[in-house]
């Protein structure tokens, strides 16, 4: 199984709830894709003018396809989370996120060809970054990682992202069954994915 076929099917799974951008550039480096999710929830009494509370939730996903996931690449991905995703995508260059911000997940989805070393497996389990704003009164941001390896068809995640293992394992089955992918759906519908501004 190759990374591009797997990524294509994975992007289709995410496209139901995420805006998918292909490609996506961060600091002059191009990545295969980026996914953006936003949810707004509010509680009001009888009429919308009497709003009791509102909350906004976000997820930012960067899709990457290295041949082999190395400790150096894990460092690079954590650097992208700390120095790009959190300040630029979560806080939008401001000191704090928007007033009704509840949480932002900053996720790196890795589709690698080669199996992982024991050191990298250990580092994925320990992959952790969380930042609260105003003692969490303005919510928090949290780092997630998921890794799928093509040669041995394994899936690894950090603890806070463990629920995504099922999806990544399902994509292996979908690809083997030649299920439709993201690009084919776009072509059939005659539309293009989102482009970075």
Short mmCIF file of N, CA and C in Angstrom, two decimals, residues 8-77:
data_model
loop_
_atom_site.label_atom_id
_atom_site.label_comp_id
_atom_site.label_asym_id
_atom_site.label_seq_id
_atom_site.Cartn_x
_atom_site.Cartn_y
_atom_site.Cartn_z
N UNK A 8 -5.33 9.65 0.27
CA UNK A 8 -6.51 10.02 -0.51
C UNK A 8 -7.79 9.51 0.14
N UNK A 9 -7.77 8.28 0.62
CA UNK A 9 -8.95 7.71 1.30
C UNK A 9 -9.16 8.37 2.67
N UNK A 10 -8.06 8.63 3.39
CA UNK A 10 -8.16 9.27 4.71
C UNK A 10 -8.75 10.67 4.58
N UNK A 11 -8.34 11.41 3.57
CA UNK A 11 -8.87 12.76 3.36
C UNK A 11 -10.38 12.72 3.09
N UNK A 12 -10.83 11.70 2.36
CA UNK A 12 -12.27 11.59 2.11
C UNK A 12 -13.02 11.37 3.42
N UNK A 13 -12.47 10.56 4.31
CA UNK A 13 -13.12 10.33 5.61
C UNK A 13 -13.23 11.62 6.40
N UNK A 14 -12.19 12.44 6.35
CA UNK A 14 -12.20 13.71 7.09
C UNK A 14 -13.06 14.77 6.40
N UNK A 15 -13.22 14.67 5.10
CA UNK A 15 -13.89 15.74 4.35
C UNK A 15 -15.37 15.91 4.70
N UNK A 16 -15.95 14.93 5.39
CA UNK A 16 -17.35 15.06 5.82
C UNK A 16 -17.53 16.17 6.86
N UNK A 17 -16.49 16.41 7.66
CA UNK A 17 -16.60 17.41 8.72
C UNK A 17 -15.50 18.47 8.68
N UNK A 18 -14.49 18.28 7.85
CA UNK A 18 -13.37 19.21 7.77
C UNK A 18 -13.30 19.87 6.39
N UNK A 19 -12.84 21.13 6.36
CA UNK A 19 -12.44 21.76 5.11
C UNK A 19 -11.03 21.27 4.82
N UNK A 20 -10.83 20.71 3.63
CA UNK A 20 -9.53 20.16 3.26
C UNK A 20 -8.82 21.10 2.28
N UNK A 21 -7.59 21.46 2.64
CA UNK A 21 -6.74 22.33 1.80
C UNK A 21 -5.59 21.49 1.25
N UNK A 22 -5.37 21.57 -0.06
CA UNK A 22 -4.27 20.83 -0.70
C UNK A 22 -3.59 21.73 -1.71
N UNK A 23 -2.28 21.85 -1.67
CA UNK A 23 -1.37 21.55 -0.57
C UNK A 23 -1.46 22.67 0.47
N UNK A 24 -0.56 22.62 1.48
CA UNK A 24 -0.56 23.65 2.52
C UNK A 24 0.89 23.98 2.85
N UNK A 25 1.21 25.27 2.86
CA UNK A 25 2.59 25.70 3.07
C UNK A 25 2.75 26.38 4.42
N UNK A 26 3.77 25.97 5.15
CA UNK A 26 4.12 26.57 6.44
C UNK A 26 5.60 26.93 6.39
N UNK A 27 5.91 28.20 6.53
CA UNK A 27 7.29 28.68 6.52
C UNK A 27 8.08 28.16 5.32
N UNK A 28 7.52 28.32 4.15
CA UNK A 28 8.11 27.94 2.87
C UNK A 28 8.24 26.43 2.67
N UNK A 29 7.69 25.62 3.56
CA UNK A 29 7.71 24.17 3.37
C UNK A 29 6.30 23.71 3.03
N UNK A 30 6.19 22.92 1.96
CA UNK A 30 4.88 22.46 1.50
C UNK A 30 4.55 21.09 2.09
N UNK A 31 3.33 20.99 2.61
CA UNK A 31 2.82 19.73 3.16
C UNK A 31 1.66 19.27 2.28
N UNK A 32 1.39 17.95 2.23
CA UNK A 32 0.36 17.43 1.32
C UNK A 32 -1.04 17.99 1.54
N UNK A 33 -1.44 18.19 2.81
CA UNK A 33 -2.82 18.64 3.05
C UNK A 33 -2.97 19.17 4.47
N UNK A 34 -4.03 19.96 4.64
CA UNK A 34 -4.39 20.53 5.95
C UNK A 34 -5.91 20.46 6.08
N UNK A 35 -6.39 20.11 7.26
CA UNK A 35 -7.82 20.04 7.51
C UNK A 35 -8.22 21.01 8.62
N UNK A 36 -9.36 21.67 8.43
CA UNK A 36 -9.85 22.66 9.40
C UNK A 36 -11.29 22.33 9.80
N UNK A 37 -11.53 22.27 11.12
CA UNK A 37 -12.86 21.99 11.66
C UNK A 37 -13.23 23.09 12.64
N UNK A 38 -14.51 23.52 12.59
CA UNK A 38 -15.02 24.55 13.49
C UNK A 38 -16.44 24.18 13.92
N UNK A 39 -16.71 24.32 15.21
CA UNK A 39 -18.05 24.06 15.72
C UNK A 39 -18.44 25.18 16.68
N UNK A 40 -19.67 25.67 16.53
CA UNK A 40 -20.19 26.73 17.40
C UNK A 40 -21.44 26.21 18.10
N UNK A 41 -21.47 26.32 19.42
CA UNK A 41 -22.62 25.88 20.20
C UNK A 41 -23.03 27.03 21.11
N UNK A 42 -24.33 27.25 21.25
CA UNK A 42 -24.79 28.30 22.17
C UNK A 42 -26.04 27.85 22.90
N UNK A 43 -26.24 28.43 24.06
CA UNK A 43 -27.42 28.15 24.89
C UNK A 43 -28.13 29.47 25.12
N UNK A 44 -29.42 29.48 24.83
CA UNK A 44 -30.19 30.71 25.05
C UNK A 44 -31.54 30.39 25.68
N UNK A 45 -32.16 31.44 26.26
CA UNK A 45 -33.45 31.28 26.94
C UNK A 45 -34.55 31.84 26.04
N UNK A 46 -35.45 30.99 25.59
CA UNK A 46 -36.63 31.34 24.79
C UNK A 46 -36.30 31.98 23.44
N UNK A 47 -35.52 33.03 23.42
CA UNK A 47 -35.18 33.69 22.16
C UNK A 47 -33.66 33.84 22.07
N UNK A 48 -33.13 33.90 20.84
CA UNK A 48 -31.68 33.95 20.65
C UNK A 48 -31.05 35.21 21.22
N UNK A 49 -31.85 36.26 21.42
CA UNK A 49 -31.29 37.50 21.97
C UNK A 49 -30.85 37.33 23.43
N UNK A 50 -31.42 36.34 24.12
CA UNK A 50 -31.05 36.10 25.52
C UNK A 50 -30.09 34.90 25.55
N UNK A 51 -28.85 35.18 25.16
CA UNK A 51 -27.83 34.15 25.06
C UNK A 51 -27.18 33.92 26.42
N UNK A 52 -27.24 32.66 26.91
CA UNK A 52 -26.64 32.33 28.20
C UNK A 52 -25.14 32.10 28.05
N UNK A 53 -24.75 31.36 27.02
CA UNK A 53 -23.34 31.12 26.76
C UNK A 53 -23.14 30.63 25.34
N UNK A 54 -21.91 30.80 24.84
CA UNK A 54 -21.52 30.31 23.52
C UNK A 54 -20.14 29.67 23.65
N UNK A 55 -19.87 28.67 22.83
CA UNK A 55 -18.53 28.09 22.82
C UNK A 55 -18.14 27.69 21.41
N UNK A 56 -16.87 27.89 21.10
CA UNK A 56 -16.33 27.54 19.80
C UNK A 56 -15.23 26.49 19.97
N UNK A 57 -15.29 25.47 19.14
CA UNK A 57 -14.31 24.40 19.17
C UNK A 57 -13.67 24.26 17.79
N UNK A 58 -12.38 23.93 17.79
CA UNK A 58 -11.63 23.87 16.53
C UNK A 58 -10.73 22.64 16.51
N UNK A 59 -10.40 22.20 15.29
CA UNK A 59 -9.31 21.24 15.11
C UNK A 59 -8.57 21.62 13.84
N UNK A 60 -7.24 21.61 13.96
CA UNK A 60 -6.35 21.88 12.84
C UNK A 60 -5.52 20.62 12.62
N UNK A 61 -5.58 20.05 11.42
CA UNK A 61 -4.85 18.81 11.13
C UNK A 61 -3.87 19.04 9.99
N UNK A 62 -2.62 18.70 10.22
CA UNK A 62 -1.62 18.72 9.16
C UNK A 62 -1.34 17.27 8.75
N UNK A 63 -1.48 16.98 7.47
CA UNK A 63 -1.23 15.64 6.93
C UNK A 63 0.17 15.61 6.33
N UNK A 64 0.99 14.64 6.74
CA UNK A 64 2.37 14.53 6.25
C UNK A 64 2.64 13.11 5.79
N UNK A 65 3.52 12.96 4.79
CA UNK A 65 3.78 11.63 4.21
C UNK A 65 5.27 11.36 4.05
N UNK A 66 6.01 11.26 5.16
CA UNK A 66 7.44 10.95 5.03
C UNK A 66 7.66 9.48 4.68
N UNK A 67 8.80 9.18 4.10
CA UNK A 67 9.13 7.78 3.83
C UNK A 67 9.31 7.05 5.16
N UNK A 68 10.02 7.70 6.08
CA UNK A 68 10.26 7.11 7.40
C UNK A 68 10.11 8.20 8.45
N UNK A 69 9.39 7.89 9.52
CA UNK A 69 9.23 8.84 10.61
C UNK A 69 10.42 8.70 11.56
N UNK A 70 11.22 9.75 11.64
CA UNK A 70 12.42 9.75 12.46
C UNK A 70 12.21 10.65 13.69
N UNK A 71 13.07 10.53 14.70
CA UNK A 71 12.98 11.45 15.85
C UNK A 71 13.11 12.91 15.42
N UNK A 72 13.93 13.17 14.40
CA UNK A 72 14.11 14.55 13.92
C UNK A 72 12.81 15.09 13.32
N UNK A 73 12.08 14.25 12.60
CA UNK A 73 10.79 14.68 12.05
C UNK A 73 9.77 14.92 13.15
N UNK A 74 9.78 14.08 14.18
CA UNK A 74 8.87 14.31 15.31
C UNK A 74 9.16 15.66 15.96
N UNK A 75 10.45 16.00 16.07
CA UNK A 75 10.82 17.32 16.60
C UNK A 75 10.30 18.43 15.70
N UNK A 76 10.41 18.22 14.39
CA UNK A 76 9.91 19.22 13.43
C UNK A 76 8.41 19.41 13.58
N UNK A 77 7.67 18.32 13.72
CA UNK A 77 6.21 18.40 13.82
C UNK A 77 5.80 19.09 15.13
#
